[in-house]
Steps between C-alpha positions, in 0.01 A plus 500: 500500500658777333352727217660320202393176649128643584494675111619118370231301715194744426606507095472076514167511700441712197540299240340220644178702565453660135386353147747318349549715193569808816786285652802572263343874526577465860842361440603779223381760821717310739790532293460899457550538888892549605579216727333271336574516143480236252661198660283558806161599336576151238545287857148655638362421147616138484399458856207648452372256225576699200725282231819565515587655136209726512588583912863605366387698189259661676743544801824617258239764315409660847857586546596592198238753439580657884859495379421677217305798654726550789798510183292760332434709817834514592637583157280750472633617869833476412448683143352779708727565802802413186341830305518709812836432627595695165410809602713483888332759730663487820337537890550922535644567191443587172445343167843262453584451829480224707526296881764324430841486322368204304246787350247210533247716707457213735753643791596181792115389481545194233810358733315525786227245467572132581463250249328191593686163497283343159614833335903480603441091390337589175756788451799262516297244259461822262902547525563172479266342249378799306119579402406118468680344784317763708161487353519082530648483864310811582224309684702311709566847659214732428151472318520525126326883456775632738810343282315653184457883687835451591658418177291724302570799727859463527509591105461053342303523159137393596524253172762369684368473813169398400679163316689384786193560761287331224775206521510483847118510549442187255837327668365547864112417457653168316643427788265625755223305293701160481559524875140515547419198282758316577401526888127449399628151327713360741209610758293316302717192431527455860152448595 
């Protein structure tokens, strides 16, 4: 079993071991964890008993409110290292010199690190579809905290990206939560 699967399995023994007024507590948790998010955590919810407005609200809110800290950390990141690329200081030198001819301080060390296959995927989306096409097909490619640290530290208006990760958070726990019930029903309809 591998860690996402062992994180998913202990959060439904979860809910199915507290009070019931805990459970969509337990669901709003699940959907704060990368991986999972809030089509995930609103499956465990509805699986785990919970009903499955209540398992999705509680499931989207999760999310959301990781989303929105990890936007405000890494605008507040990006303001930061922004404000001190003003003032270039280079490696040896002086005040107004710099590593590179690009005077951006940062020398061959940025093009040197790989980038990951869900980042080149979401990349293209972020070409191709702009800010919303990449914060809705975002999660087919990488958790939904990564697209938003991604967008937000590439220079995207966190209004902006907060909108589109707040649409795509309510558009994929729908469907993650009508998967679940509609599995649950036909599950039930055939015994």
């Amino acid at each position: 079993m591998n860690p996402v699967e062992q994180v998913v399995s202990n959060f439904q023994q979860l809910v199915a071991q507290v009070p019931e007024v805990v459970q969509p507590l337990v669901a709003m948790l699940a959907g704060a964890i990368p991986f999972v998010d809030g089509e995930v955590a609103a499956m465990i919810g509805v699986l785990g008993g919970i009903h499955p407005v209540l398992a999705a609200v509680a499931a989207a809110t999760g999310n959301f409110v990781s989303v929105l800290v990890v936007v405000a950390v890494t605008s507040r990141t990006r303001s930061a290292v922004v404000g001190r690329r003003r003032v270039p200081v280079g490696v040896g030198g002086g005040p107004g010199t710099s590593a590179n001819p690009d005077g951006d301080g940062l020398g061959d060390l940025a093009s040197s690190t790989p980038v990951s296959k869900g980042r080149r995927r979401l990349n293209r989306w972020l070409v191709r579809f702009g800010v919303p096409g990449a914060s809705v097909l975002g999660p087919l490619a990488i958790p939904g905290q990564f697209t938003a640290a991604i967008l937000v530290g590439s220079g995207t208006p966190r209004r902006w990206v907060l909108l589109w990760q707040a649409v795509s958070i309510v558009l994929w726990t729908s469907v993650g939560t009508v998967s679940a019930w509609a599995a649950l029903a036909v599950m039930a309809g055939a015994s």
